[in-house]
CSV table of C-alpha atoms in Angstrom, one decimal:
chain,number,residue,atom,x,y,z
G,1,MET,CA,236.9,-146.7,117.1
G,2,LYS,CA,234.0,-146.1,118.9
G,3,ASP,CA,233.1,-149.6,119.7
G,4,ARG,CA,234.5,-153.1,119.5
G,5,SER,CA,231.9,-153.8,116.3
G,6,ALA,CA,233.9,-150.7,114.3
G,7,PHE,CA,237.3,-151.4,115.7
G,8,ASP,CA,238.3,-155.0,116.1
G,9,THR,CA,241.3,-155.1,118.4
G,10,VAL,CA,241.1,-158.6,118.8
G,11,HIS,CA,240.6,-159.5,115.3
G,12,LEU,CA,243.8,-157.0,114.4
G,13,LEU,CA,245.8,-158.8,117.1
G,14,ARG,CA,245.2,-161.9,115.3
G,15,GLN,CA,246.1,-161.1,112.1
G,16,LEU,CA,249.6,-160.2,113.5
G,17,ALA,CA,250.2,-163.9,114.0
G,18,ASP,CA,250.0,-164.5,110.8
G,19,ILE,CA,252.8,-162.4,109.5
G,20,GLU,CA,256.1,-163.9,108.8
G,21,PRO,CA,259.3,-162.1,108.0
G,22,PRO,CA,260.8,-162.8,104.9
G,23,PRO,CA,262.7,-166.3,105.3
G,24,ASP,CA,265.9,-164.9,104.0
G,25,ARG,CA,265.5,-161.4,107.3
G,26,VAL,CA,265.3,-164.1,109.7
G,27,GLN,CA,268.6,-166.1,108.8
G,28,ARG,CA,270.4,-163.1,108.1
G,29,ALA,CA,269.2,-162.1,112.2
G,30,VAL,CA,270.5,-164.8,113.3
G,31,GLU,CA,273.5,-164.7,111.6
G,32,ARG,CA,274.0,-161.1,112.8
G,33,VAL,CA,274.0,-162.0,116.2
G,34,ARG,CA,276.3,-164.9,115.7
G,35,GLU,CA,278.9,-163.0,114.1
G,36,ALA,CA,278.6,-159.8,116.6
G,37,PHE,CA,279.3,-162.8,119.4
G,38,THR,CA,282.0,-164.4,117.2
G,39,ASN,CA,283.8,-160.9,116.7
G,40,ARG,CA,283.3,-160.1,120.3
G,41,LEU,CA,285.3,-163.3,121.1
G,42,THR,CA,288.0,-162.7,118.0
G,43,ALA,CA,288.3,-159.3,117.9
G,44,GLY,CA,291.9,-158.6,117.7
G,45,ARG,CA,293.8,-156.0,115.8
G,46,ASP,CA,295.4,-157.2,112.2
G,47,ALA,CA,299.0,-157.5,112.0
G,48,THR,CA,301.3,-158.9,109.8
G,49,PRO,CA,304.3,-160.7,110.8
G,50,LYS,CA,307.6,-158.6,110.5
G,51,VAL,CA,309.9,-161.1,109.8
G,52,ARG,CA,310.5,-164.8,108.5
G,53,TRP,CA,310.1,-167.8,110.4
G,54,TYR,CA,312.8,-169.8,109.0
G,55,SER,CA,315.6,-168.3,111.3
G,56,SER,CA,315.4,-170.8,114.1
G,57,LYS,CA,316.7,-167.6,116.1
G,58,ARG,CA,313.3,-165.6,114.9
G,59,TYR,CA,311.1,-169.4,115.6
G,60,MET,CA,312.3,-168.9,119.0
G,61,THR,CA,310.9,-165.8,119.6
G,62,VAL,CA,307.8,-166.2,118.1
G,63,ALA,CA,307.6,-169.5,120.1
G,64,ALA,CA,308.3,-167.5,123.1
G,65,THR,CA,305.9,-165.1,122.5
G,66,ILE,CA,302.8,-168.0,122.3
G,67,ALA,CA,304.3,-169.2,125.1
G,68,SER,CA,304.5,-166.2,127.1
G,69,ILE,CA,300.6,-165.7,125.9
G,70,VAL,CA,299.8,-168.6,127.6
G,71,LEU,CA,301.4,-168.4,130.5
G,72,LEU,CA,300.4,-165.4,131.0
G,73,VAL,CA,296.9,-166.0,130.3
G,74,ALA,CA,296.5,-168.3,132.5
G,75,GLY,CA,299.3,-167.2,135.2
G,76,SER,CA,298.0,-164.2,135.6
G,77,VAL,CA,294.2,-164.6,136.0
G,78,CYS,CA,294.8,-164.3,139.7
G,79,VAL,CA,296.7,-161.1,139.3
G,80,LEU,CA,294.0,-159.7,136.9
G,81,LEU,CA,291.7,-160.1,139.6
G,82,PHE,CA,293.6,-158.6,142.3
G,83,THR,CA,294.8,-155.7,140.6
G,84,MET,CA,291.8,-154.8,138.4
G,85,PHE,CA,288.7,-155.4,141.0
G,86,GLY,CA,289.0,-155.2,143.9
G,87,ALA,CA,286.5,-156.2,146.4
G,88,GLN,CA,283.6,-154.2,144.2
G,89,GLY,CA,284.4,-156.4,141.2
G,90,ALA,CA,282.3,-159.5,139.8
G,91,PHE,CA,285.8,-161.0,140.5
G,92,ALA,CA,285.6,-160.9,144.1
G,93,HIS,CA,285.0,-164.0,145.5
G,94,VAL,CA,287.6,-165.5,142.6
G,95,GLN,CA,290.0,-163.1,144.2
G,96,THR,CA,289.3,-164.5,147.8
G,97,ALA,CA,289.6,-168.2,146.3
G,98,LEU,CA,293.2,-167.5,144.5
G,99,ALA,CA,294.8,-165.4,147.0
G,100,GLN,CA,295.3,-168.4,148.8
G,101,ARG,CA,296.9,-170.8,146.1
G,102,THR,CA,300.9,-170.9,145.0
G,103,CYS,CA,300.6,-173.0,142.5
G,104,MET,CA,298.2,-174.5,139.6
G,105,ALA,CA,298.6,-176.6,136.5
G,106,TYR,CA,296.8,-176.8,133.6
G,107,SER,CA,296.7,-178.0,130.1
G,108,VAL,CA,296.9,-176.4,127.4
G,109,GLU,CA,295.3,-177.4,124.0
G,110,VAL,CA,295.9,-175.6,120.3
G,111,VAL,CA,292.6,-175.7,118.8
G,112,GLN,CA,294.3,-173.8,115.4
G,113,ALA,CA,296.9,-172.2,114.2
G,114,PRO,CA,298.4,-170.3,111.2
G,115,ASN,CA,300.4,-172.6,109.1
G,116,HIS,CA,303.9,-170.4,110.1
G,117,VAL,CA,303.5,-170.3,113.4
G,118,THR,CA,304.4,-173.4,115.7
G,119,ALA,CA,302.0,-173.6,118.9
G,120,LYS,CA,302.1,-176.8,120.3
G,121,SER,CA,299.9,-178.9,122.8
G,122,GLY,CA,301.2,-179.5,126.4
G,123,THR,CA,301.1,-178.7,129.9
G,124,CYS,CA,302.0,-175.9,132.3
G,125,VAL,CA,302.4,-175.2,135.6
G,126,VAL,CA,302.7,-171.9,136.7
G,127,ARG,CA,303.8,-170.9,140.3
G,128,LEU,CA,301.4,-167.6,141.3
G,129,ALA,CA,304.0,-166.0,144.2
G,130,THR,CA,307.2,-165.5,141.7
G,131,ASN,CA,305.6,-165.3,138.3
G,132,GLY,CA,307.1,-168.7,137.2
G,133,GLY,CA,306.1,-170.9,134.7
G,134,ARG,CA,307.4,-173.7,132.7
G,135,PHE,CA,305.4,-175.7,129.3
G,136,GLU,CA,305.9,-178.9,128.7
G,137,SER,CA,304.9,-180.0,124.9
G,138,THR,CA,303.2,-183.0,124.7
G,139,ASP,CA,304.8,-184.7,122.2
G,140,GLY,CA,308.1,-184.2,124.5
G,141,THR,CA,310.5,-182.1,122.0
G,142,GLU,CA,310.0,-179.1,123.9
G,143,VAL,CA,310.1,-177.4,127.3
G,144,GLN,CA,310.0,-173.8,128.5
G,145,VAL,CA,310.9,-172.7,132.0
G,146,THR,CA,310.6,-168.8,132.9
G,147,ASN,CA,311.6,-167.9,136.3
G,148,GLY,CA,309.6,-164.9,136.3
G,149,THR,CA,312.8,-162.4,136.4
G,150,GLY,CA,313.5,-162.0,133.0
G,151,THR,CA,315.3,-165.1,132.2
G,152,SER,CA,313.7,-167.9,130.0
G,153,LEU,CA,315.2,-171.4,129.3
G,154,PHE,CA,314.2,-173.5,126.5
G,155,LEU,CA,315.2,-177.4,126.5
G,156,PHE,CA,315.0,-179.7,123.6
G,157,PRO,CA,315.9,-182.9,124.8
G,158,LEU,CA,315.7,-184.9,121.7
G,159,GLN,CA,318.5,-182.7,120.6
G,160,LYS,CA,320.2,-182.3,123.8
G,161,ARG,CA,320.0,-178.4,123.5
G,162,ALA,CA,319.5,-175.6,125.7
G,163,VAL,CA,318.5,-172.1,124.9
G,164,VAL,CA,318.9,-169.6,127.7
G,165,TRP,CA,317.2,-166.2,126.9
G,166,HIS,CA,318.2,-163.2,129.2
G,167,ASN,CA,316.4,-160.1,129.3
G,168,THR,CA,318.0,-157.3,131.0
G,169,SER,CA,315.1,-154.6,130.2
G,170,ALA,CA,311.6,-156.2,130.3
G,171,ALA,CA,309.8,-153.4,128.7
G,172,GLY,CA,307.8,-154.0,125.9
G,173,GLN,CA,308.5,-157.7,125.9
G,174,PRO,CA,306.2,-160.9,127.2
G,175,SER,CA,307.3,-160.8,130.7
G,176,PHE,CA,305.7,-161.9,133.6
G,177,ALA,CA,307.2,-158.5,135.4
G,178,SER,CA,306.3,-155.6,132.7
G,179,PHE,CA,302.5,-157.4,132.5
G,180,LEU,CA,301.9,-157.3,135.7
G,181,ALA,CA,303.2,-154.0,136.2
G,182,SER,CA,300.7,-152.9,133.5
G,183,LEU,CA,297.9,-154.6,134.9
G,184,ARG,CA,297.9,-152.5,137.7
G,185,ASP,CA,297.2,-149.6,135.7
G,186,CYS,CA,294.6,-151.2,133.6
G,187,ASP,CA,290.4,-149.9,133.4
G,188,PRO,CA,288.9,-152.3,136.0
G,189,ASP,CA,285.8,-152.0,133.1
G,190,THR,CA,288.2,-153.9,130.7
G,191,VAL,CA,286.6,-157.9,131.9
G,192,GLU,CA,283.1,-158.0,131.3
G,193,GLN,CA,280.8,-160.9,133.1
G,194,LEU,CA,278.8,-162.8,130.5
G,195,THR,CA,275.8,-165.4,130.6
G,196,ASP,CA,277.1,-168.7,132.6
G,197,TYR,CA,277.2,-171.2,130.4
G,198,GLU,CA,277.8,-175.5,131.0
G,199,LEU,CA,280.9,-177.2,130.8
G,200,ASP,CA,280.5,-181.2,130.8
G,201,GLY,CA,276.9,-180.5,132.6
G,202,GLN,CA,278.3,-178.2,135.5
G,203,ALA,CA,277.3,-174.6,135.4
G,204,VAL,CA,280.2,-172.0,134.9
G,205,GLU,CA,280.4,-168.2,135.2
G,206,CYS,CA,281.5,-166.5,132.2
G,207,TYR,CA,284.1,-163.4,132.1
G,208,GLN,CA,285.4,-162.0,129.0
G,209,VAL,CA,288.5,-159.6,129.0
G,210,CYS,CA,288.2,-156.7,126.2
G,211,PRO,CA,290.7,-157.4,123.8
G,212,GLU,CA,292.0,-154.0,123.8
G,213,SER,CA,292.9,-154.2,127.2
G,214,TYR,CA,296.7,-154.8,127.6
G,215,PHE,CA,295.9,-157.9,129.5
G,216,ALA,CA,294.8,-159.4,126.5
G,217,SER,CA,296.7,-157.4,123.8
G,218,GLY,CA,294.3,-157.6,121.3
G,219,ALA,CA,293.4,-161.5,122.1
G,220,GLY,CA,289.9,-162.3,122.8
G,221,MET,CA,289.7,-164.2,125.7
G,222,LEU,CA,286.7,-166.0,127.7
G,223,VAL,CA,287.5,-167.0,131.2
G,224,TYR,CA,285.3,-170.0,132.8
G,225,VAL,CA,285.2,-170.0,136.1
G,226,ASP,CA,283.3,-172.6,138.8
G,227,PRO,CA,280.8,-171.0,140.8
G,228,ARG,CA,281.4,-173.5,144.2
G,229,THR,CA,285.1,-172.7,144.2
G,230,TYR,CA,285.7,-169.6,142.3
G,231,LEU,CA,288.6,-171.1,140.6
G,232,PRO,CA,289.6,-170.8,136.8
G,233,VAL,CA,288.3,-174.0,134.9
G,234,ARG,CA,289.0,-173.1,131.2
G,235,ILE,CA,290.3,-170.4,129.7
G,236,GLU,CA,290.0,-169.7,125.6
G,237,ILE,CA,291.9,-167.5,123.7
G,238,ALA,CA,291.8,-166.4,120.1
G,239,THR,CA,293.9,-163.8,118.4
G,240,ASP,CA,294.9,-163.4,114.4
G,241,LYS,CA,298.1,-161.0,115.1
G,242,PHE,CA,300.4,-163.1,114.0
G,243,GLY,CA,298.4,-163.2,110.8
G,244,GLY,CA,297.7,-166.1,108.2
G,245,GLY,CA,294.7,-167.1,110.4
G,246,LEU,CA,293.4,-167.5,113.6
G,247,LEU,CA,295.1,-169.0,116.7
G,248,GLN,CA,292.7,-170.7,118.9
G,249,ILE,CA,293.9,-172.4,122.5
G,250,VAL,CA,291.9,-173.6,125.3
G,251,CYS,CA,293.5,-173.9,129.0
G,252,LYS,CA,291.7,-176.4,130.4
G,253,ASN,CA,292.2,-179.2,133.2
G,254,PHE,CA,293.1,-176.3,136.0
G,255,SER,CA,294.3,-178.1,139.5
G,256,PHE,CA,295.7,-176.0,142.3
G,257,GLY,CA,297.9,-176.9,145.0
G,258,GLU,CA,302.1,-176.8,145.7
G,259,CYS,CA,304.4,-177.2,143.2
G,260,ASP,CA,308.3,-178.2,143.6
G,261,PRO,CA,310.6,-174.9,143.0
G,262,ALA,CA,313.1,-176.9,141.2
G,263,LEU,CA,310.4,-176.9,138.4
G,264,PHE,CA,311.3,-173.1,137.6
G,265,SER,CA,314.9,-173.6,137.4
G,266,VAL,CA,316.6,-171.7,134.4
G,267,VAL,CA,320.0,-173.7,134.8
G,268,PRO,CA,319.8,-176.3,132.2
G,269,PRO,CA,320.3,-179.7,132.8
G,270,VAL,CA,323.7,-181.4,132.5
G,271,GLY,CA,324.6,-182.9,129.3
G,272,TYR,CA,322.8,-180.2,127.3
G,273,GLN,CA,324.5,-177.9,124.7
G,274,VAL,CA,323.7,-174.7,125.9
G,275,GLU,CA,323.6,-171.4,124.3
G,276,ASN,CA,323.1,-167.9,125.8
G,277,TYR,CA,321.6,-165.0,124.5
G,278,LEU,CA,321.0,-161.8,125.5
G,279,GLN,CA,318.9,-158.9,124.8
G,280,VAL,CA,319.5,-155.3,126.3
G,281,ASP,CA,317.2,-153.1,124.9
G,282,PRO,CA,313.3,-154.7,123.3
G,283,GLY,CA,314.4,-153.1,120.2
G,284,LYS,CA,317.4,-154.3,119.3
G,285,PRO,CA,318.3,-158.0,118.7
G,286,TRP,CA,319.8,-160.7,120.4
G,287,VAL,CA,323.2,-161.5,120.8
G,288,ARG,CA,324.8,-164.5,121.9
G,289,LEU,CA,326.4,-164.7,124.4
G,290,ASP,CA,328.7,-167.9,124.0
G,291,PRO,CA,329.5,-167.5,120.4
G,292,PRO,CA,330.3,-171.4,118.8
G,293,PRO,CA,333.5,-172.3,117.7
G,294,PRO,CA,333.8,-171.1,114.0
G,295,PRO,CA,333.2,-174.7,111.8
G,296,GLN,CA,336.7,-176.4,111.1
G,297,GLU,CA,337.0,-176.4,107.3
G,298,ILE,CA,336.9,-179.9,105.8
G,299,GLY,CA,340.8,-181.3,104.7
G,300,GLU,CA,342.2,-178.6,106.4
G,301,VAL,CA,345.7,-179.1,107.6
G,302,PRO,CA,346.7,-178.7,111.1
G,303,GLY,CA,349.9,-176.1,111.3
G,304,PRO,CA,353.4,-177.6,112.5
G,305,SER,CA,352.8,-175.7,116.3
G,306,ASP,CA,350.1,-178.5,116.5
X,1,MET,CA,274.1,-167.9,124.3
X,2,LEU,CA,275.4,-169.5,120.4
X,3,PRO,CA,272.9,-172.5,121.3
X,4,PHE,CA,270.4,-170.4,122.9
X,5,LEU,CA,270.5,-168.4,119.4
X,6,GLU,CA,270.2,-170.9,117.3
X,7,ASP,CA,267.3,-172.6,119.3
X,8,HIS,CA,264.9,-169.3,119.9
X,9,GLY,CA,266.7,-166.5,117.7
X,10,PRO,CA,264.1,-167.3,114.9
X,11,THR,CA,261.1,-167.0,117.2
X,12,LEU,CA,262.4,-164.3,119.2
X,13,PHE,CA,263.0,-162.2,115.2
X,14,ARG,CA,259.6,-163.1,114.5
X,15,LEU,CA,258.5,-161.7,117.6
X,16,ILE,CA,260.3,-158.8,117.3
X,17,TYR,CA,259.3,-158.2,113.5
X,18,ARG,CA,255.5,-158.8,114.7
X,19,VAL,CA,255.5,-155.7,116.5
X,20,THR,CA,258.0,-153.4,114.7
X,21,TRP,CA,256.9,-154.1,111.3
X,22,ASN,CA,260.5,-152.9,110.2
X,23,GLU,CA,262.5,-155.7,109.1
X,24,ALA,CA,265.9,-153.3,109.7
X,25,ALA,CA,264.4,-152.3,112.9
X,26,ALA,CA,263.8,-156.0,114.0
X,27,GLU,CA,267.6,-157.0,112.8
X,28,ASP,CA,269.1,-154.1,115.1
X,29,LEU,CA,267.0,-155.0,118.0
X,30,MET,CA,267.5,-158.3,117.7
X,31,GLN,CA,271.2,-157.6,118.2
X,32,ASP,CA,270.8,-155.6,120.3
X,33,LEU,CA,268.3,-158.0,122.5
X,34,PHE,CA,271.2,-160.6,122.6
X,35,LEU,CA,274.1,-158.4,123.4
X,36,LYS,CA,271.9,-157.8,126.6
X,37,LEU,CA,271.1,-161.2,127.4
X,38,SER,CA,274.7,-162.4,127.5
X,39,VAL,CA,275.4,-159.7,130.1
X,40,SER,CA,272.2,-160.1,132.1
X,41,ARG,CA,272.4,-161.8,135.8
X,42,LYS,CA,268.6,-162.1,135.4
X,43,PHE,CA,268.4,-164.2,132.0
X,44,ARG,CA,271.5,-166.4,133.7
X,45,LEU,CA,269.3,-166.9,136.4
X,46,ALA,CA,265.6,-167.5,134.8
X,47,ASP,CA,263.5,-170.4,135.5
X,48,CYS,CA,262.8,-169.7,132.0
X,49,PRO,CA,265.6,-168.2,129.6
X,50,LEU,CA,263.3,-168.3,126.9
X,51,ALA,CA,260.5,-166.3,128.4
X,52,TYR,CA,262.6,-163.7,130.1
X,53,ALA,CA,264.1,-163.1,126.4
X,54,ARG,CA,260.2,-163.1,125.4
X,55,ARG,CA,259.6,-160.4,127.5
X,56,ALA,CA,263.0,-158.2,126.9
X,57,ALA,CA,262.0,-158.7,123.3
X,58,LEU,CA,258.6,-157.3,123.4
X,59,HIS,CA,260.2,-154.4,125.9
X,60,LEU,CA,262.5,-153.6,123.3
X,61,ALA,CA,260.4,-153.6,120.4
X,62,PHE,CA,257.9,-151.7,121.9
X,63,ASP,CA,260.1,-149.1,123.1
X,64,TRP,CA,261.3,-149.1,119.7
X,65,ARG,CA,257.7,-148.4,118.4
X,66,ARG,CA,257.5,-145.3,121.2
X,67,LYS,CA,260.4,-143.8,120.2
X,68,ARG,CA,260.5,-143.9,116.6
X,69,LYS,CA,260.0,-140.8,114.7
X,70,GLU,CA,259.8,-141.7,111.1
X,71,ARG,CA,256.5,-144.0,110.3
X,72,ALA,CA,257.2,-147.5,110.1
X,73,ASP,CA,256.7,-149.3,107.2
X,74,LEU,CA,253.2,-150.0,106.4
X,75,THR,CA,253.5,-152.7,103.7
X,76,PRO,CA,252.4,-156.0,104.6
X,77,ALA,CA,254.9,-158.7,104.9
X,78,ARG,CA,255.5,-160.5,101.5
X,79,ASP,CA,253.7,-163.8,102.6
X,80,VAL,CA,250.8,-162.8,104.4
X,81,PRO,CA,248.1,-164.8,103.1
X,82,LEU,CA,246.2,-163.6,100.1
X,83,ASP,CA,243.1,-163.7,101.9
X,84,MET,CA,244.1,-161.4,104.6
X,85,ARG,CA,244.3,-159.1,101.6
X,86,PRO,CA,240.9,-158.1,100.4
X,87,SER,CA,241.8,-155.1,98.5
X,88,PRO,CA,244.9,-152.4,97.9
X,89,LEU,CA,242.4,-149.8,100.1
X,90,ASP,CA,241.3,-152.5,102.9
X,91,ARG,CA,244.8,-153.8,103.0
X,92,LEU,CA,245.9,-150.0,104.0
X,93,VAL,CA,242.9,-149.7,106.3
X,94,ASP,CA,243.8,-152.8,108.2
X,95,ALA,CA,247.6,-151.9,108.3
X,96,GLU,CA,246.8,-148.3,109.8
X,97,ARG,CA,244.7,-149.9,112.3
X,98,THR,CA,247.0,-152.8,113.1
X,99,GLN,CA,249.8,-149.5,113.7
X,100,ALA,CA,247.2,-147.9,115.8
X,101,VAL,CA,246.8,-151.0,117.6
X,102,LEU,CA,250.2,-151.6,118.0
X,103,ASP,CA,251.3,-147.8,118.9
X,104,ALA,CA,248.5,-147.8,121.6
X,105,MET,CA,250.3,-151.1,123.2
X,106,ALA,CA,253.2,-149.4,123.3
X,107,VAL,CA,251.7,-147.3,126.0
X,108,LEU,CA,249.6,-149.4,127.7
X,109,SER,CA,251.2,-151.4,131.1
X,110,THR,CA,254.0,-153.6,130.5
X,111,ARG,CA,252.7,-156.8,131.6
X,112,GLY,CA,249.0,-155.4,129.7
X,113,ARG,CA,251.5,-155.5,126.7
X,114,GLU,CA,253.4,-158.2,127.2
X,115,LEU,CA,250.1,-160.7,127.9
X,116,LEU,CA,248.2,-159.4,124.7
X,117,THR,CA,251.1,-159.9,122.8
X,118,LEU,CA,251.9,-163.9,123.5
X,119,HIS,CA,248.0,-164.5,124.1
X,120,TYR,CA,246.7,-162.9,120.9
X,121,ILE,CA,250.2,-162.6,118.7
X,122,GLN,CA,251.9,-165.5,119.7
X,123,GLU,CA,249.2,-167.6,120.4
X,124,GLN,CA,250.3,-168.6,123.6
X,125,SER,CA,247.7,-170.6,125.7
X,126,TYR,CA,246.4,-169.1,128.9
X,127,GLN,CA,247.6,-171.9,130.5
X,128,ALA,CA,251.2,-171.5,129.2
X,129,LEU,CA,250.6,-168.0,130.1
X,130,ALA,CA,249.7,-168.8,133.8
X,131,GLN,CA,252.8,-171.4,134.5
X,132,GLU,CA,255.3,-168.1,132.9
X,133,TYR,CA,253.7,-165.6,135.4
X,134,HIS,CA,253.2,-168.2,138.3
X,135,LYS,CA,249.2,-167.1,138.2
X,136,SER,CA,246.5,-169.0,137.9
X,137,PRO,CA,244.8,-169.3,134.0
X,138,HIS,CA,241.3,-167.7,135.6
X,139,GLN,CA,243.5,-164.5,136.6
X,140,ILE,CA,245.4,-164.7,133.1
X,141,ARG,CA,242.2,-164.3,131.2
X,142,ALA,CA,241.4,-161.9,133.6
X,143,LEU,CA,244.4,-160.0,133.2
X,144,CYS,CA,244.3,-160.3,129.6
X,145,HIS,CA,240.6,-159.0,129.2
X,146,LYS,CA,241.6,-156.0,131.6
X,147,ALA,CA,244.5,-155.0,129.0
X,148,LEU,CA,242.2,-155.4,126.4
X,149,VAL,CA,239.5,-152.7,127.5
X,150,GLN,CA,242.8,-150.6,128.5
X,151,LEU,CA,243.6,-150.6,124.7
X,152,ARG,CA,240.4,-150.3,123.5
X,153,LYS,CA,240.1,-147.0,126.2
X,154,LEU,CA,243.4,-146.1,125.0
X,155,LEU,CA,242.8,-146.5,120.7
X,156,LEU,CA,239.8,-144.4,121.5
X,157,GLU,CA,241.3,-141.3,123.1
X,158,MET,CA,244.1,-141.9,120.4
X,159,ALA,CA,241.3,-141.9,117.6
X,160,HIS,CA,240.3,-138.8,115.6
X,161,PRO,CA,237.7,-136.5,117.0
X,162,HIS,CA,235.6,-137.5,114.5
X,163,ASP,CA,235.9,-141.2,115.3
X,164,ARG,CA,235.1,-140.5,118.7
X,165,GLY,CA,231.8,-138.8,118.0
X,166,GLU,CA,232.7,-135.8,118.9
X,167,LEU,CA,232.2,-133.9,115.4
X,168,PRO,CA,229.9,-133.7,113.1
């Protein structure tokens, strides 16, 4: 090692260039990293459905939950920014941009859903000032409206049927009110800025919401923001909390502006058969306020008083 | 990040492996690397993301060498050409010498070890390195030479007194 000839450093360095790891280890390493990234997106708690889905009432509860997730995610992005980060966070510019917006609209695409979960693609309009939301399915079979104060309206145009859900207590339910209250107590470090991505050739900033945060509620969530306008351009949600597979939803085609307050009316349209349900306590079942008349038996003979 | 992983992941893994000589450590460092890159603003804004990732990989790998407590696996990789393995004894000597070189590089200046690794191990030309470091090829050549001199000096200091001629 005293001179170059004794210890040919360059020769040893060049030898390293010929060393190759086993091909299977290369692939394994790449796969491991890919898996780590996938887990970051889809990390969520395992949960099995506790109810059967054949009941229309339960179906509606599930549908309401899914719709609420979609509405909450997109409709509350701005609130997340306002409440969790302040001026010091990476979202400061986005906060400023969203502060002047009153309404936003976007389309919802269900990329993947478990068999037992009915999640429909459609369009959403969210009124940021009141947390009102309106979802219309693409196939025209369903309209969901929430006024942000615990009352939701489900319309089924084909059946001319309207179902109104009254939540006197929003705690524990997917309502905007409880969601916003909890957001204010969230840990500000639950959102992480990732590297920039490109969407349709346009550079965007990407933020990941911690799945363990109340806001994400176990779902993996990525929020893409236009660096020029600082407004969301795409939100990706993935969760397996419903069991039976992954539910993946993408919110895109965002637009911001004014919207008609009548869109968020929870008054059933004329000509619809209306059902009203009330839930006083989140742990208790829904109670129908206007029970339908008992069905008349076939062949029943009217009494003498009729 | 996933497209970047697909395109450059294998290259970065090979680079880490050549410095660490340890498959398990290389896998761990590879994961660390991409997790760090995914939240790195500098990486996002870099003119050449691959160059940035390569430097970050080298930093992690040499950092691992400095901090490791157990000896790395001295067994040469399975697909090292046979002509590089003249005999078990020579192979072991070569492995020890190479380990010594890599250990010395770990305490070399950051730029010095980067240039030595990229030029001699990754076989990047002076022209390519010049573009990456925004210098002329002549400057890169000079920096490489300077780093090599430093490396030899370090190796001499780290060598056994007998090898240095201090013992009879």
